[in-house]
PDB file of C-alpha atoms and ligand atoms in Angstrom:
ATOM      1  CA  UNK T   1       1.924 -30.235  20.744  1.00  0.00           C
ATOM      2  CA  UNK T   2      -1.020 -32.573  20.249  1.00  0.00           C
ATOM      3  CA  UNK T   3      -3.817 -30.407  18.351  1.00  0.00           C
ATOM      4  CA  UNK T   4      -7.376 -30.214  19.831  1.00  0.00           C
ATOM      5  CA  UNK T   5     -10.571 -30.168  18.424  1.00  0.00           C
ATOM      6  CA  UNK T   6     -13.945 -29.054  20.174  1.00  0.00           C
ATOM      7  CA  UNK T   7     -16.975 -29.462  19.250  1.00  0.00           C
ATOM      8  CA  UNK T   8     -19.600 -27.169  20.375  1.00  0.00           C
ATOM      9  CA  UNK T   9     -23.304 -28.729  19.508  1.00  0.00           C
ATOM     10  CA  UNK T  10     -24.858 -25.984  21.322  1.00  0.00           C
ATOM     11  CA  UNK T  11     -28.351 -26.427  21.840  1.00  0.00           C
ATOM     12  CA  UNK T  12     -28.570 -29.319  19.481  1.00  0.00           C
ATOM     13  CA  UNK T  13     -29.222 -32.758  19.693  1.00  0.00           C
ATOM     14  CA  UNK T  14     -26.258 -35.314  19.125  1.00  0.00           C
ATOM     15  CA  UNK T  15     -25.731 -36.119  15.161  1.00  0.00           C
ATOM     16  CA  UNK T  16     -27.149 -38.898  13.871  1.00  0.00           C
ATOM     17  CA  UNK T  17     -24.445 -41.279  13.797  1.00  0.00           C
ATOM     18  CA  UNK T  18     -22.064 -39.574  16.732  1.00  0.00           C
ATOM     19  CA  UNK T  19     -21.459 -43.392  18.347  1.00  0.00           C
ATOM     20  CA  UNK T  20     -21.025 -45.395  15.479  1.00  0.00           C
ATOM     21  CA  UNK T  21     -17.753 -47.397  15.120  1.00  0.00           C
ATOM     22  CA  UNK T  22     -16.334 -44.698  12.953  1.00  0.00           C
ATOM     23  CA  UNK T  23     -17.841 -41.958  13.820  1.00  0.00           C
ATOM     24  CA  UNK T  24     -15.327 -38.588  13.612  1.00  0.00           C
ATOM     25  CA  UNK T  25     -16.160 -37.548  17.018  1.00  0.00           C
ATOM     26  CA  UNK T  26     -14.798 -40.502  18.797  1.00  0.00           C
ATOM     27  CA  UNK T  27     -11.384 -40.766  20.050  1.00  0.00           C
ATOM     28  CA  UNK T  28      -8.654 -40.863  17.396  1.00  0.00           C
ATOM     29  CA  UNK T  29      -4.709 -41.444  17.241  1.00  0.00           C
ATOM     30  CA  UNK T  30      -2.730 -37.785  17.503  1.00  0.00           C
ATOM     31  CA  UNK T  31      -5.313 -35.984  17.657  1.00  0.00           C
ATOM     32  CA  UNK T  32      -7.552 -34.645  21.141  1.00  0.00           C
ATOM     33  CA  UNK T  33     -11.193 -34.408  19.973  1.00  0.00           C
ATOM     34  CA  UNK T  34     -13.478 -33.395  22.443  1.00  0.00           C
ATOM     35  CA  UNK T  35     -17.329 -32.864  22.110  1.00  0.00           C
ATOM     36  CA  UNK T  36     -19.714 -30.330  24.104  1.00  0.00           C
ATOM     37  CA  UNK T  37     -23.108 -31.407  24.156  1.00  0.00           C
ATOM     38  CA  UNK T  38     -26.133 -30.540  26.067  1.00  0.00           C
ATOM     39  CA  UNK T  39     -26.253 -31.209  29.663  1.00  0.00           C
ATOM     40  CA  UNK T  40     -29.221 -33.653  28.881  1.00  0.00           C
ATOM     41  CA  UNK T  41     -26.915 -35.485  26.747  1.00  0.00           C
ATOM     42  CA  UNK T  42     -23.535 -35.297  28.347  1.00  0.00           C
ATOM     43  CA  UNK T  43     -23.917 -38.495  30.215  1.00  0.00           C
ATOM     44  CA  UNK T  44     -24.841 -40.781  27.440  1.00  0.00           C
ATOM     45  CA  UNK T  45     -22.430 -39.629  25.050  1.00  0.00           C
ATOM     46  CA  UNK T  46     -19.771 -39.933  27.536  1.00  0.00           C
ATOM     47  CA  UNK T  47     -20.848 -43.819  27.922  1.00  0.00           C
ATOM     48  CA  UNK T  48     -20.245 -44.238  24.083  1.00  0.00           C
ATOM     49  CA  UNK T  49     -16.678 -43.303  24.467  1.00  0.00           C
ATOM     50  CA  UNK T  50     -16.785 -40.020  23.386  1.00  0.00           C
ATOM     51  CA  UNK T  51     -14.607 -37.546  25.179  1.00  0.00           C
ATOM     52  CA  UNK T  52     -17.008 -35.050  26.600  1.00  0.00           C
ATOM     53  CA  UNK T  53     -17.043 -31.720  27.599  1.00  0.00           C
ATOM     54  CA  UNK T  54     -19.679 -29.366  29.514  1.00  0.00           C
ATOM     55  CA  UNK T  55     -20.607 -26.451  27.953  1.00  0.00           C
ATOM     56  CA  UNK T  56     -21.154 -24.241  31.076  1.00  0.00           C
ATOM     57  CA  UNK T  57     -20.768 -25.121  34.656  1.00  0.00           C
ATOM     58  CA  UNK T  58     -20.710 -23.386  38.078  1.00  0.00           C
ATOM     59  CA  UNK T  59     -18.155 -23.865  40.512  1.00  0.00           C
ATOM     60  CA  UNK T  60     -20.270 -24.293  43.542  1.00  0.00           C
ATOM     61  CA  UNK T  61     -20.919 -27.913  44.806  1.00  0.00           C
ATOM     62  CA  UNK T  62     -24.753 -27.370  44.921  1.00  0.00           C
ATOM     63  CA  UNK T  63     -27.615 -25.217  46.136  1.00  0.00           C
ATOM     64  CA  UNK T  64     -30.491 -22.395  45.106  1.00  0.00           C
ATOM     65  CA  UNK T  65     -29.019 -22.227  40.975  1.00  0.00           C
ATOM     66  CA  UNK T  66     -32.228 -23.120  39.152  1.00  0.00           C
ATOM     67  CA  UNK T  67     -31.234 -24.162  35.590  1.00  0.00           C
ATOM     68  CA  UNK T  68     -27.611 -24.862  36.069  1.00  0.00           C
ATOM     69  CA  UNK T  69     -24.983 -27.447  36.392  1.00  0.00           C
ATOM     70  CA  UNK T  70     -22.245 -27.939  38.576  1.00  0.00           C
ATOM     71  CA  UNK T  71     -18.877 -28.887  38.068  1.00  0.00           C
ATOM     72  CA  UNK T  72     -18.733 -31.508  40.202  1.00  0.00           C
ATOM     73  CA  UNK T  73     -22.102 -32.938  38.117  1.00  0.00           C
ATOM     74  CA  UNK T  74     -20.334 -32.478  35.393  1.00  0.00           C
ATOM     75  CA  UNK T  75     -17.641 -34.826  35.650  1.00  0.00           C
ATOM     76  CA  UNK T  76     -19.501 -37.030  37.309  1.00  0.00           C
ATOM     77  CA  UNK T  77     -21.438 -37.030  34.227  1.00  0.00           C
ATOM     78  CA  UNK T  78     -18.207 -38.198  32.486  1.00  0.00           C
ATOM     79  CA  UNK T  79     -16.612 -34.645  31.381  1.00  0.00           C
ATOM     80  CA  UNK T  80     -13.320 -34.212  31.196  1.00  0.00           C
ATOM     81  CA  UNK T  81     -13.615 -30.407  29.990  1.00  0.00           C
ATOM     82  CA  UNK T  82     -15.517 -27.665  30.531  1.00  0.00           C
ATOM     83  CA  UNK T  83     -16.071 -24.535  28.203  1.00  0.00           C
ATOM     84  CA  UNK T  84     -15.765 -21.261  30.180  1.00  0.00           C
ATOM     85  CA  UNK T  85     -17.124 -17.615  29.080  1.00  0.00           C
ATOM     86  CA  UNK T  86     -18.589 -18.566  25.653  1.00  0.00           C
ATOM     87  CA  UNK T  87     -19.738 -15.467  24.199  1.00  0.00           C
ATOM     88  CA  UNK T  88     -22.994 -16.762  24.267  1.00  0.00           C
ATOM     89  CA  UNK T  89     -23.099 -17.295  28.232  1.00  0.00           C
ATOM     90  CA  UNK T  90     -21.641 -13.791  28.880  1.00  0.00           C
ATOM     91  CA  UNK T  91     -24.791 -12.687  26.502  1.00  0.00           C
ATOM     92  CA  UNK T  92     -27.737 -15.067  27.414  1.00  0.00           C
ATOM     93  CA  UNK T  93     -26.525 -15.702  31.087  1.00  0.00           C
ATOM     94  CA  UNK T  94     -24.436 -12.266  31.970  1.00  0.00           C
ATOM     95  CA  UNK T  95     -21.071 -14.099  33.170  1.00  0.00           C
ATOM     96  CA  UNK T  96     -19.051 -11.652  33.723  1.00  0.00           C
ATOM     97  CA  UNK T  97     -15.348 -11.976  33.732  1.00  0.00           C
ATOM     98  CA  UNK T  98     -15.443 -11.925  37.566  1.00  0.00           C
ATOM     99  CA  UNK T  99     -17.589 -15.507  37.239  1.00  0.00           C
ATOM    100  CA  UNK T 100     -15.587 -17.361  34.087  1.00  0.00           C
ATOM    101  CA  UNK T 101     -12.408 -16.688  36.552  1.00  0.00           C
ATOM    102  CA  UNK T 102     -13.952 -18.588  39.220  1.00  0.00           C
ATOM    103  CA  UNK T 103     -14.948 -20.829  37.207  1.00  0.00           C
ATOM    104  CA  UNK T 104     -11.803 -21.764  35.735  1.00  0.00           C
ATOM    105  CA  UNK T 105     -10.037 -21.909  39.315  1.00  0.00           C
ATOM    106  CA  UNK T 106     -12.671 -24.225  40.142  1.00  0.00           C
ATOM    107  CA  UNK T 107     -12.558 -26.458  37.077  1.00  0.00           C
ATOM    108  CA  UNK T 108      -8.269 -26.878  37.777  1.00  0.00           C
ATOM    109  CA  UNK T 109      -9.434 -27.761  40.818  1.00  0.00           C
ATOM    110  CA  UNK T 110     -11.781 -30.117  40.063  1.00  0.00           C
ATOM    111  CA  UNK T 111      -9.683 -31.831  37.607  1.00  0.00           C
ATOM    112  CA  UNK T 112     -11.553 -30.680  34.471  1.00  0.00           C
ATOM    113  CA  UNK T 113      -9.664 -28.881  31.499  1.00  0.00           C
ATOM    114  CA  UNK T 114     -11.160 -25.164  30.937  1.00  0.00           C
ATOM    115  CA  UNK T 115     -11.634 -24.234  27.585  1.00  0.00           C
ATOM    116  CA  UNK T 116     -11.577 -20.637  28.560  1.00  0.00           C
ATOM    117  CA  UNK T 117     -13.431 -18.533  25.357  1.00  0.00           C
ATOM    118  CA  UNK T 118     -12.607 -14.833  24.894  1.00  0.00           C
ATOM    119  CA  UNK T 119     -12.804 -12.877  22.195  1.00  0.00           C
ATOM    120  CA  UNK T 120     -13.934  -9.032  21.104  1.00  0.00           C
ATOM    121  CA  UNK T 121     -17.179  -7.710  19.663  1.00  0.00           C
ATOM    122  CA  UNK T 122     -17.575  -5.772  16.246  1.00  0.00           C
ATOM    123  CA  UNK T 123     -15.467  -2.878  16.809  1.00  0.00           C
ATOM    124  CA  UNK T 124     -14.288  -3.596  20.194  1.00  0.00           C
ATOM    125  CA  UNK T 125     -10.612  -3.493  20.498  1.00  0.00           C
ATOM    126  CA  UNK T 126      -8.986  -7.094  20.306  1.00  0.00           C
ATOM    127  CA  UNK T 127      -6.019  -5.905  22.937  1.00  0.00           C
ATOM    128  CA  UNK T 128      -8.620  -4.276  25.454  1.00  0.00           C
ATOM    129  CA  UNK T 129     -11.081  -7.448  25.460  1.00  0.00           C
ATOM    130  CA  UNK T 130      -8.766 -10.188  25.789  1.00  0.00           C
ATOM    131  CA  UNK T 131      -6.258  -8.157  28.039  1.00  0.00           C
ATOM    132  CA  UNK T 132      -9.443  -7.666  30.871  1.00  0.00           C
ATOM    133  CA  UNK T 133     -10.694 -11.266  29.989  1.00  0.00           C
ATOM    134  CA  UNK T 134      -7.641 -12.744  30.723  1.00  0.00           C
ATOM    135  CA  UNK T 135      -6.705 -10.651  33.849  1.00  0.00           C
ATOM    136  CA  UNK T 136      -6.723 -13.111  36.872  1.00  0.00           C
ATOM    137  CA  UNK T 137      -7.017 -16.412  34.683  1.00  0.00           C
ATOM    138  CA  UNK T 138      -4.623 -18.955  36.410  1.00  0.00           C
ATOM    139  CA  UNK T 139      -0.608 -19.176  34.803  1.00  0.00           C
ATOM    140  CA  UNK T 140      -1.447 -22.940  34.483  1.00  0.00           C
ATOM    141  CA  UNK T 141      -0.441 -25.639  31.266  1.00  0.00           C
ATOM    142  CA  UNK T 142      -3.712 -27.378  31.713  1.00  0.00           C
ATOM    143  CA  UNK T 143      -5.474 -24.751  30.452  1.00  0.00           C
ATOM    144  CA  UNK T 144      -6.762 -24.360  26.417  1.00  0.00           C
ATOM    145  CA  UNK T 145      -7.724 -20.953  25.318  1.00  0.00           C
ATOM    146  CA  UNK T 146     -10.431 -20.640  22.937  1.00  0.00           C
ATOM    147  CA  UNK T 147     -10.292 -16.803  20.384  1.00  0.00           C
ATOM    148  CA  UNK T 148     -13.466 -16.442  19.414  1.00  0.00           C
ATOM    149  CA  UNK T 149     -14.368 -12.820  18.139  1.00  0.00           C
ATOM    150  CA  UNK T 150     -17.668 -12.811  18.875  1.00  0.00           C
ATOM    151  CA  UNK T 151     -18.330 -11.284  15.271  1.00  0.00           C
ATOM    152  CA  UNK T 152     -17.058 -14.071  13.911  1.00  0.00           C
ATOM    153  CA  UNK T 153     -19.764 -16.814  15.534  1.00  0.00           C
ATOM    154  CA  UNK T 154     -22.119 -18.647  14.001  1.00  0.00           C
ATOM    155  CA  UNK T 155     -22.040 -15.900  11.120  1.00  0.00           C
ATOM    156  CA  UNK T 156     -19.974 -17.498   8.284  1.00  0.00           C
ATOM    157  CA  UNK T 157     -17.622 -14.391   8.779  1.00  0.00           C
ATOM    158  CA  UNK T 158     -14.449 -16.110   9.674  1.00  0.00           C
ATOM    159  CA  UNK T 159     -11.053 -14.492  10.954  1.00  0.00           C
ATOM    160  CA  UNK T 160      -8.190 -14.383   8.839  1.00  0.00           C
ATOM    161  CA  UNK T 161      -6.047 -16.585   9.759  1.00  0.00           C
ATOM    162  CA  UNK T 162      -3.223 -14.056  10.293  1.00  0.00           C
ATOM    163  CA  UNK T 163      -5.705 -12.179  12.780  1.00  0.00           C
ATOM    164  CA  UNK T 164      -5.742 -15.842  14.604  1.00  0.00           C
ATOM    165  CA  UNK T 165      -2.038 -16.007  14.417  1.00  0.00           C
ATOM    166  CA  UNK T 166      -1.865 -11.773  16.475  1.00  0.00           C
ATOM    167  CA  UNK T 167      -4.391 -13.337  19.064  1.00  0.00           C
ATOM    168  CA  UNK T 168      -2.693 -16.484  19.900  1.00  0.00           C
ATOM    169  CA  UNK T 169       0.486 -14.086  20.531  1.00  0.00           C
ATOM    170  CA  UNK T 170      -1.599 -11.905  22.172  1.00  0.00           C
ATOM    171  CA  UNK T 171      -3.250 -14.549  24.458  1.00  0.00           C
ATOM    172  CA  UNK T 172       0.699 -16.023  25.481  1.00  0.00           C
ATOM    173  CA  UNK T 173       2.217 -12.113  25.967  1.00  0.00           C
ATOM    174  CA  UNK T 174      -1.197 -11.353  28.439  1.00  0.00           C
ATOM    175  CA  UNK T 175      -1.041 -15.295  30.462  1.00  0.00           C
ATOM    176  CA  UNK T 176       2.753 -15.549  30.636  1.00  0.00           C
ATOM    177  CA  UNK T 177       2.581 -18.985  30.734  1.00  0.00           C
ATOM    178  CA  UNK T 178       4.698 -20.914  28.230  1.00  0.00           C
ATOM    179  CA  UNK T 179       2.524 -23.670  26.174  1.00  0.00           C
ATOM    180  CA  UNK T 180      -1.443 -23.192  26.475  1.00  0.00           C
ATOM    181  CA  UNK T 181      -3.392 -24.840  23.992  1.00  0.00           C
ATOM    182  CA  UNK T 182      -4.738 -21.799  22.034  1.00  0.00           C
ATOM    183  CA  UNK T 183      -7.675 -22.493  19.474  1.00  0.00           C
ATOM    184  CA  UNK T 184      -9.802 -20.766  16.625  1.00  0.00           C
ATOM    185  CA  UNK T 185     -13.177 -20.587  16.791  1.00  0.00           C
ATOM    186  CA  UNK T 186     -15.899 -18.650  14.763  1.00  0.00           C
ATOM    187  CA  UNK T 187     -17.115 -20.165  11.411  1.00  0.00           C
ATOM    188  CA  UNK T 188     -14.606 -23.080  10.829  1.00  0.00           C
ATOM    189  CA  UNK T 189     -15.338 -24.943   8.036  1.00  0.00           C
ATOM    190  CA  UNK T 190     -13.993 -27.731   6.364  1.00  0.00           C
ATOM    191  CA  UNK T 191     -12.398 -25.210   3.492  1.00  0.00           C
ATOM    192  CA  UNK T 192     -10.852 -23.146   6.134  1.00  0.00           C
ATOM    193  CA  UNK T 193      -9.583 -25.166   9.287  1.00  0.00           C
ATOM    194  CA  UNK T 194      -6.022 -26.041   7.675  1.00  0.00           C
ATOM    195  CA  UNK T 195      -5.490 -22.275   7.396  1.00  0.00           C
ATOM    196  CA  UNK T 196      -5.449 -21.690  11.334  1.00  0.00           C
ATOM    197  CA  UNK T 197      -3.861 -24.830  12.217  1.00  0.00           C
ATOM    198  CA  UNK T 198      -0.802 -23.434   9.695  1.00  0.00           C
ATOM    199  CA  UNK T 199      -0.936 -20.852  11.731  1.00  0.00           C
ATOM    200  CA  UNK T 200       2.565 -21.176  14.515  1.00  0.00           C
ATOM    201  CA  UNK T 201       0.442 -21.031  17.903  1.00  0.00           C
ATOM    202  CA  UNK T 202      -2.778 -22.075  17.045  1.00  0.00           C
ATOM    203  CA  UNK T 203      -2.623 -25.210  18.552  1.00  0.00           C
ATOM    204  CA  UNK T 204      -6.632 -26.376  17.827  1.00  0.00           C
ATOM    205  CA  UNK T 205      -9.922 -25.214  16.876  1.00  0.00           C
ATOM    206  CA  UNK T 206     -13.325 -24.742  18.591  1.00  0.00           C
ATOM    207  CA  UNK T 207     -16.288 -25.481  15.563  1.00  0.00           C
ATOM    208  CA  UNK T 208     -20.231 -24.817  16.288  1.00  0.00           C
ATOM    209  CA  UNK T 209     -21.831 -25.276  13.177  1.00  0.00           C
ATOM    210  CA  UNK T 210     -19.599 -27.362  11.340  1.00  0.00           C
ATOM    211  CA  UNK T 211     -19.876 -29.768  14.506  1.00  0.00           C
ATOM    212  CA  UNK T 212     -23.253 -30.674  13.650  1.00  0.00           C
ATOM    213  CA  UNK T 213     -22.662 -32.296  10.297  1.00  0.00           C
ATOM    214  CA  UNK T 214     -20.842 -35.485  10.854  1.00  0.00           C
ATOM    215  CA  UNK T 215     -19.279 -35.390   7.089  1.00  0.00           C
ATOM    216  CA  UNK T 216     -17.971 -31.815   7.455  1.00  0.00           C
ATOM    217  CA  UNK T 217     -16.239 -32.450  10.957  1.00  0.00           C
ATOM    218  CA  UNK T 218     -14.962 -35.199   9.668  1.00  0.00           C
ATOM    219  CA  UNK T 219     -13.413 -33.365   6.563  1.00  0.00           C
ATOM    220  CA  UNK T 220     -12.093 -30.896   9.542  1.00  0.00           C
ATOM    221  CA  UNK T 221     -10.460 -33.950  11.222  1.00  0.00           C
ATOM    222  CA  UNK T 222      -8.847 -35.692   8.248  1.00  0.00           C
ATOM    223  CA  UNK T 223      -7.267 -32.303   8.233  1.00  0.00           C
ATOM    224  CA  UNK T 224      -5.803 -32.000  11.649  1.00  0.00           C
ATOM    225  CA  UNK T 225      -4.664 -35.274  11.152  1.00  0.00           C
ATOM    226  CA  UNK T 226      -2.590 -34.289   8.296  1.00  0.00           C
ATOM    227  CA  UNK T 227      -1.299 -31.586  10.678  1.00  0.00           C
ATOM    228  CA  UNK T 228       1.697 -32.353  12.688  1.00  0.00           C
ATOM    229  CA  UNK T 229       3.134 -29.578  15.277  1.00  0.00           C
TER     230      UNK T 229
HETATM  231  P1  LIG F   1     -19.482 -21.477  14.873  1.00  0.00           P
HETATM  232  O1  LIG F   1     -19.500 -21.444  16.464  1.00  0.00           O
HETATM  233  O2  LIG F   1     -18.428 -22.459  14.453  1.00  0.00           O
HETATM  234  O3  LIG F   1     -20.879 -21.910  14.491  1.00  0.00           O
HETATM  235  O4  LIG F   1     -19.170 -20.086  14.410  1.00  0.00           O
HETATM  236  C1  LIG F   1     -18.313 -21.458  17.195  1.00  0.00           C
HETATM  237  C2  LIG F   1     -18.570 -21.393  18.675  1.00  0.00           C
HETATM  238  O5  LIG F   1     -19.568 -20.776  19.093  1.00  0.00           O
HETATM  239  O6  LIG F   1     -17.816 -21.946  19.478  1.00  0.00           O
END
């Protein structure tokens, strides 16, 4: 399994440095690295051959969605990928499971790779949440899986790995489907990513944060690299 890495840049501008010759976001030998930026930005980072993902898209071709961006934009725009149910949609934007679902039919559909994100809340139960966020999600080997306890984000309280490890089982049990990609995401650092990629069927990380500061992604890289699965 080739690992992936994601990087989410949220609502952030593009590091300093992002297209440079070696810069750790571009395209690199055993190893997928994909980048979300901001829809502003999608287009010209795609151009500096940089594999792109959106960070949100809908799944209609057009019409009366003030604000959003379609999937069909999308990868016109140059995506390849496109995140689906980040906690921070379901929150700021109300996706509900119902609309991450069609989402992710529509990305297959439109050739794009969901990264589908699920993960529970601060005493939530882990089984419940990703049980009724995966219900309905496609049995389909393009997909990647992102767990992402929603505790864990942007908070520098991290999973342990092991928990990673329960979720990634948990995630193949609930989806039946044989090899997804299944990542960690929620406060990777540089110290911490080799933990969850030891980890049997974690297969990749998603990183906010740490995406933003070219020297610590690329510490994070160096050590996928030195991963082989
Ligand atoms: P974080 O964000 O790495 O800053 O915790 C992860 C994410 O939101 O995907």
């Amino acid at each position: 399994m080739t690992l992936l890495i994601a990087a989410n840049w949220k609502m952030n501008p593009p590091p300093v440095g992002f297209d440079d010759p070696q810069s750790p976001y571009r395209p690199t030998a055993g190893l997928d690295v994909i980048v979300c930026p901001m829809t502003v930005d999608l287009r010209r980072v795609a151009a500096s051959g940089v594999a792109v993902a959106a960070q949100a898209a809908r799944p209609e071709a057009s019409g009366a969605f003030t604000g959003d961006l379609s999937l069909a934009a999308a990868k016109d725009a140059g995506a390849m990928a496109v995140l689906c149910g980040h906690s921070e949609r379901r929150q700021h934007h109300g996706e509900t499971d119902e609309a991450v679902r069609a989402q992710v039919v529509a990305a297959l559909t439109a050739g794009l790779m969901p990264i589908v994100c699920v993960g529970e809340k601060d005493g939530e139960s882990r089984e419940e949440v990703l049980k009724r966020q995966l219900a309905g999600i496609p049995d389909d080997a393009r997909l990647a899986i992102a767990y992402e306890p929603v505790w864990a984000i942007g908070t520098g309280k991290a999973a342990a790995p092991a928990d990673a490890q329960a979720a990634a089982l948990l995630i193949r049990q609930v989806i039946g489907i044989g090899q997804p990609r299944i990542l960690y995401g929620g406060s990777v650092t540089a110290q911490n990513a080799a933990a969850y990629l030891a980890e049997a069927d974690v297969g990749g990380l998603l990183i906010g944060g740490a995406s933003l500061k070219p020297a610590e992604f690329s510490a994070i890289i160096a050590v996928a690299k030195s991963i082989s699965k």
